[in-house]
Amino acid sequence: SFQTVAAGDHTSCGVTQQEELDCWGSNLSSEASPPGGAGWTNVAVGNNFGCALGSADEVSCWGNVPPTPPTGVFAALAARGYHVCGLRPSGAVECWGNDRQGETYAPAGTDFVQVCAGFEHSCALSLDNSIVCWGSNSDGQLSPPF
């Protein structure tokens, strides 16, 4: 059984109750072949890659990985398309990977409690329950019911 699950473009991954990573689906770029071992707490899957938080809340990625993630501790991850966003324990958001539409721009501040990623955009929920989005606005993605 699983405690979390994430779906990417062609692959899905979950963290089991034993805190191990299990992935299934396309393995064209080894995206369904996560690192072994236990101690994983969170997983996010994009297009042909996955990233997870280990027991020390450090990011580890596999597959066709976006550029190297920032170092340090994260509380949660979100991935989609070719980018990843991480929520720091401080409430700050950092993103990395492809930046064709500004999807790795992250809003300033440390008052965020959740982050999610779309194909070429991302959004974060702040402590005051407002939403901030950045990246592509080709279909009005930057204008969700704030």
PDB file of C-alpha atoms in Angstrom:
ATOM      1  CA  SER A   1       0.000   0.000   0.000  1.00  0.00           C
ATOM      2  CA  PHE A   2       1.035   3.601  -0.589  1.00  0.00           C
ATOM      3  CA  GLN A   3       1.131   6.824   1.405  1.00  0.00           C
ATOM      4  CA  THR A   4       1.544   9.211  -1.574  1.00  0.00           C
ATOM      5  CA  VAL A   5       1.265   9.005  -5.354  1.00  0.00           C
ATOM      6  CA  ALA A   6       2.263  11.246  -8.273  1.00  0.00           C
ATOM      7  CA  ALA A   7       1.386  11.018 -11.966  1.00  0.00           C
ATOM      8  CA  GLY A   8       3.622  12.284 -14.755  1.00  0.00           C
ATOM      9  CA  ASP A   9       3.135  12.396 -18.513  1.00  0.00           C
ATOM     10  CA  HIS A  10       3.811   8.679 -19.077  1.00  0.00           C
ATOM     11  CA  THR A  11       4.878   7.359 -15.665  1.00  0.00           C
ATOM     12  CA  SER A  12       3.452   7.248 -12.141  1.00  0.00           C
ATOM     13  CA  CYS A  13       5.286   6.783  -8.839  1.00  0.00           C
ATOM     14  CA  GLY A  14       4.308   6.282  -5.242  1.00  0.00           C
ATOM     15  CA  VAL A  15       5.882   6.152  -1.815  1.00  0.00           C
ATOM     16  CA  THR A  16       4.948   2.901  -0.092  1.00  0.00           C
ATOM     17  CA  GLN A  17       4.029   2.513   3.575  1.00  0.00           C
ATOM     18  CA  GLN A  18       7.591   1.218   4.007  1.00  0.00           C
ATOM     19  CA  GLU A  19       8.848   4.563   2.582  1.00  0.00           C
ATOM     20  CA  GLU A  20      10.196   2.945  -0.598  1.00  0.00           C
ATOM     21  CA  LEU A  21       9.705   4.316  -4.119  1.00  0.00           C
ATOM     22  CA  ASP A  22       7.748   2.308  -6.684  1.00  0.00           C
ATOM     23  CA  CYS A  23       7.206   3.559 -10.256  1.00  0.00           C
ATOM     24  CA  TRP A  24       5.334   2.121 -13.254  1.00  0.00           C
ATOM     25  CA  GLY A  25       4.598   3.074 -16.851  1.00  0.00           C
ATOM     26  CA  SER A  26       7.051   4.257 -19.482  1.00  0.00           C
ATOM     27  CA  ASN A  27      10.708   3.645 -18.697  1.00  0.00           C
ATOM     28  CA  LEU A  28      12.172   5.155 -21.883  1.00  0.00           C
ATOM     29  CA  SER A  29      14.531   7.417 -19.898  1.00  0.00           C
ATOM     30  CA  SER A  30      14.697   5.252 -16.740  1.00  0.00           C
ATOM     31  CA  GLU A  31      11.908   7.356 -15.203  1.00  0.00           C
ATOM     32  CA  ALA A  32      10.271   4.203 -13.818  1.00  0.00           C
ATOM     33  CA  SER A  33      13.557   3.144 -12.184  1.00  0.00           C
ATOM     34  CA  PRO A  34      13.812   5.235  -8.999  1.00  0.00           C
ATOM     35  CA  PRO A  35      16.600   4.923  -6.455  1.00  0.00           C
ATOM     36  CA  GLY A  36      16.205   2.045  -4.025  1.00  0.00           C
ATOM     37  CA  GLY A  37      16.145   1.996  -0.289  1.00  0.00           C
ATOM     38  CA  ALA A  38      13.749   3.343   2.296  1.00  0.00           C
ATOM     39  CA  GLY A  39      13.226   6.735   3.879  1.00  0.00           C
ATOM     40  CA  TRP A  40      11.399   8.475   1.002  1.00  0.00           C
ATOM     41  CA  THR A  41       8.681  10.942   2.038  1.00  0.00           C
ATOM     42  CA  ASN A  42       7.407  12.680  -1.110  1.00  0.00           C
ATOM     43  CA  VAL A  43       7.551  12.058  -4.873  1.00  0.00           C
ATOM     44  CA  ALA A  44       6.872  14.172  -7.974  1.00  0.00           C
ATOM     45  CA  VAL A  45       6.906  13.042 -11.618  1.00  0.00           C
ATOM     46  CA  GLY A  46       7.353  15.111 -14.777  1.00  0.00           C
ATOM     47  CA  ASN A  47       7.931  14.257 -18.426  1.00  0.00           C
ATOM     48  CA  ASN A  48      10.449  11.360 -18.407  1.00  0.00           C
ATOM     49  CA  PHE A  49      11.832  12.059 -14.923  1.00  0.00           C
ATOM     50  CA  GLY A  50      10.987  11.783 -11.251  1.00  0.00           C
ATOM     51  CA  CYS A  51      12.205  13.482  -8.078  1.00  0.00           C
ATOM     52  CA  ALA A  52      11.688  12.498  -4.460  1.00  0.00           C
ATOM     53  CA  LEU A  53      12.495  13.701  -0.973  1.00  0.00           C
ATOM     54  CA  GLY A  54      14.614  11.398   1.169  1.00  0.00           C
ATOM     55  CA  SER A  55      14.541  11.086   4.934  1.00  0.00           C
ATOM     56  CA  ALA A  56      16.765  14.171   5.261  1.00  0.00           C
ATOM     57  CA  ASP A  57      14.313  16.071   2.983  1.00  0.00           C
ATOM     58  CA  GLU A  58      16.999  16.377   0.298  1.00  0.00           C
ATOM     59  CA  VAL A  59      15.978  16.078  -3.371  1.00  0.00           C
ATOM     60  CA  SER A  60      17.027  13.091  -5.480  1.00  0.00           C
ATOM     61  CA  CYS A  61      16.046  12.860  -9.172  1.00  0.00           C
ATOM     62  CA  TRP A  62      16.236  10.130 -11.843  1.00  0.00           C
ATOM     63  CA  GLY A  63      15.430   9.669 -15.526  1.00  0.00           C
ATOM     64  CA  ASN A  64      15.815  12.542 -18.006  1.00  0.00           C
ATOM     65  CA  VAL A  65      16.415  14.937 -15.123  1.00  0.00           C
ATOM     66  CA  PRO A  66      16.037  18.724 -15.369  1.00  0.00           C
ATOM     67  CA  PRO A  67      19.170  20.664 -14.359  1.00  0.00           C
ATOM     68  CA  THR A  68      20.462  19.874 -10.906  1.00  0.00           C
ATOM     69  CA  PRO A  69      18.088  20.796  -8.085  1.00  0.00           C
ATOM     70  CA  PRO A  70      19.082  23.348  -5.501  1.00  0.00           C
ATOM     71  CA  THR A  71      20.669  21.914  -2.387  1.00  0.00           C
ATOM     72  CA  GLY A  72      19.095  22.019   1.024  1.00  0.00           C
ATOM     73  CA  VAL A  73      15.904  20.883   2.671  1.00  0.00           C
ATOM     74  CA  PHE A  74      12.433  20.839   1.082  1.00  0.00           C
ATOM     75  CA  ALA A  75       9.039  20.088   2.635  1.00  0.00           C
ATOM     76  CA  ALA A  76       7.283  19.104  -0.629  1.00  0.00           C
ATOM     77  CA  LEU A  77       7.854  18.776  -4.383  1.00  0.00           C
ATOM     78  CA  ALA A  78       5.696  19.287  -7.482  1.00  0.00           C
ATOM     79  CA  ALA A  79       6.690  18.426 -11.062  1.00  0.00           C
ATOM     80  CA  ARG A  80       5.132  18.509 -14.516  1.00  0.00           C
ATOM     81  CA  GLY A  81       6.442  18.876 -18.023  1.00  0.00           C
ATOM     82  CA  TYR A  82      10.145  19.620 -17.715  1.00  0.00           C
ATOM     83  CA  HIS A  83      10.346  21.507 -14.423  1.00  0.00           C
ATOM     84  CA  VAL A  84      10.169  20.934 -10.670  1.00  0.00           C
ATOM     85  CA  CYS A  85       9.138  23.241  -7.835  1.00  0.00           C
ATOM     86  CA  GLY A  86       9.985  22.672  -4.210  1.00  0.00           C
ATOM     87  CA  LEU A  87       8.487  24.147  -1.067  1.00  0.00           C
ATOM     88  CA  ARG A  88      11.067  24.958   1.596  1.00  0.00           C
ATOM     89  CA  PRO A  89      10.174  24.475   5.288  1.00  0.00           C
ATOM     90  CA  SER A  90      10.450  28.279   5.579  1.00  0.00           C
ATOM     91  CA  GLY A  91       7.533  28.671   3.125  1.00  0.00           C
ATOM     92  CA  ALA A  92       9.711  29.820   0.215  1.00  0.00           C
ATOM     93  CA  VAL A  93       9.270  28.273  -3.254  1.00  0.00           C
ATOM     94  CA  GLU A  94      12.155  27.370  -5.597  1.00  0.00           C
ATOM     95  CA  CYS A  95      11.790  25.954  -9.127  1.00  0.00           C
ATOM     96  CA  TRP A  96      14.297  24.499 -11.575  1.00  0.00           C
ATOM     97  CA  GLY A  97      14.397  22.875 -14.998  1.00  0.00           C
ATOM     98  CA  ASN A  98      13.069  24.121 -18.325  1.00  0.00           C
ATOM     99  CA  ASP A  99      12.185  27.808 -18.351  1.00  0.00           C
ATOM    100  CA  ARG A 100      10.633  28.288 -21.811  1.00  0.00           C
ATOM    101  CA  GLN A 101       7.624  30.129 -20.392  1.00  0.00           C
ATOM    102  CA  GLY A 102       8.974  31.427 -17.075  1.00  0.00           C
ATOM    103  CA  GLU A 103       7.853  28.316 -15.204  1.00  0.00           C
ATOM    104  CA  THR A 104      10.960  28.311 -13.030  1.00  0.00           C
ATOM    105  CA  TYR A 105      10.349  31.875 -11.857  1.00  0.00           C
ATOM    106  CA  ALA A 106       9.209  31.552  -8.273  1.00  0.00           C
ATOM    107  CA  PRO A 107       7.425  34.277  -6.332  1.00  0.00           C
ATOM    108  CA  ALA A 108       9.332  36.035  -3.588  1.00  0.00           C
ATOM    109  CA  GLY A 109       8.277  35.536  -0.014  1.00  0.00           C
ATOM    110  CA  THR A 110       8.124  32.831   2.604  1.00  0.00           C
ATOM    111  CA  ASP A 111       4.410  32.575   3.236  1.00  0.00           C
ATOM    112  CA  PHE A 112       3.543  29.608   0.989  1.00  0.00           C
ATOM    113  CA  VAL A 113       2.018  26.364   2.242  1.00  0.00           C
ATOM    114  CA  GLN A 114       1.568  24.406  -1.007  1.00  0.00           C
ATOM    115  CA  VAL A 115       3.030  24.329  -4.519  1.00  0.00           C
ATOM    116  CA  CYS A 116       1.767  22.605  -7.678  1.00  0.00           C
ATOM    117  CA  ALA A 117       3.123  22.388 -11.206  1.00  0.00           C
ATOM    118  CA  GLY A 118       1.428  22.469 -14.602  1.00  0.00           C
ATOM    119  CA  PHE A 119       3.031  21.750 -17.963  1.00  0.00           C
ATOM    120  CA  GLU A 120       4.554  25.231 -18.412  1.00  0.00           C
ATOM    121  CA  HIS A 121       3.259  27.035 -15.337  1.00  0.00           C
ATOM    122  CA  SER A 122       3.143  26.594 -11.562  1.00  0.00           C
ATOM    123  CA  CYS A 123       1.055  27.906  -8.688  1.00  0.00           C
ATOM    124  CA  ALA A 124       1.520  28.305  -4.948  1.00  0.00           C
ATOM    125  CA  LEU A 125      -0.997  28.739  -2.142  1.00  0.00           C
ATOM    126  CA  SER A 126      -0.099  31.293   0.522  1.00  0.00           C
ATOM    127  CA  LEU A 127      -0.932  31.453   4.215  1.00  0.00           C
ATOM    128  CA  ASP A 128      -3.677  34.009   3.504  1.00  0.00           C
ATOM    129  CA  ASN A 129      -5.340  31.483   1.098  1.00  0.00           C
ATOM    130  CA  SER A 130      -4.449  33.487  -2.001  1.00  0.00           C
ATOM    131  CA  ILE A 131      -2.940  31.833  -5.077  1.00  0.00           C
ATOM    132  CA  VAL A 132       0.075  33.060  -7.032  1.00  0.00           C
ATOM    133  CA  CYS A 133       0.814  31.550 -10.461  1.00  0.00           C
ATOM    134  CA  TRP A 134       3.696  32.065 -12.892  1.00  0.00           C
ATOM    135  CA  GLY A 135       4.826  30.796 -16.286  1.00  0.00           C
ATOM    136  CA  SER A 136       2.710  30.303 -19.409  1.00  0.00           C
ATOM    137  CA  ASN A 137      -0.630  32.066 -19.676  1.00  0.00           C
ATOM    138  CA  SER A 138      -1.534  30.655 -23.115  1.00  0.00           C
ATOM    139  CA  ASP A 139      -4.904  29.403 -21.874  1.00  0.00           C
ATOM    140  CA  GLY A 140      -5.480  31.760 -18.940  1.00  0.00           C
ATOM    141  CA  GLN A 141      -3.603  29.579 -16.428  1.00  0.00           C
ATOM    142  CA  LEU A 142      -2.367  32.630 -14.539  1.00  0.00           C
ATOM    143  CA  SER A 143      -5.807  34.032 -13.994  1.00  0.00           C
ATOM    144  CA  PRO A 144      -7.296  30.464 -11.594  1.00  0.00           C
ATOM    145  CA  PRO A 145     -10.264  31.997  -9.188  1.00  0.00           C
ATOM    146  CA  PHE A 146      -8.051  34.035  -6.857  1.00  0.00           C
TER     147      PHE A 146
END
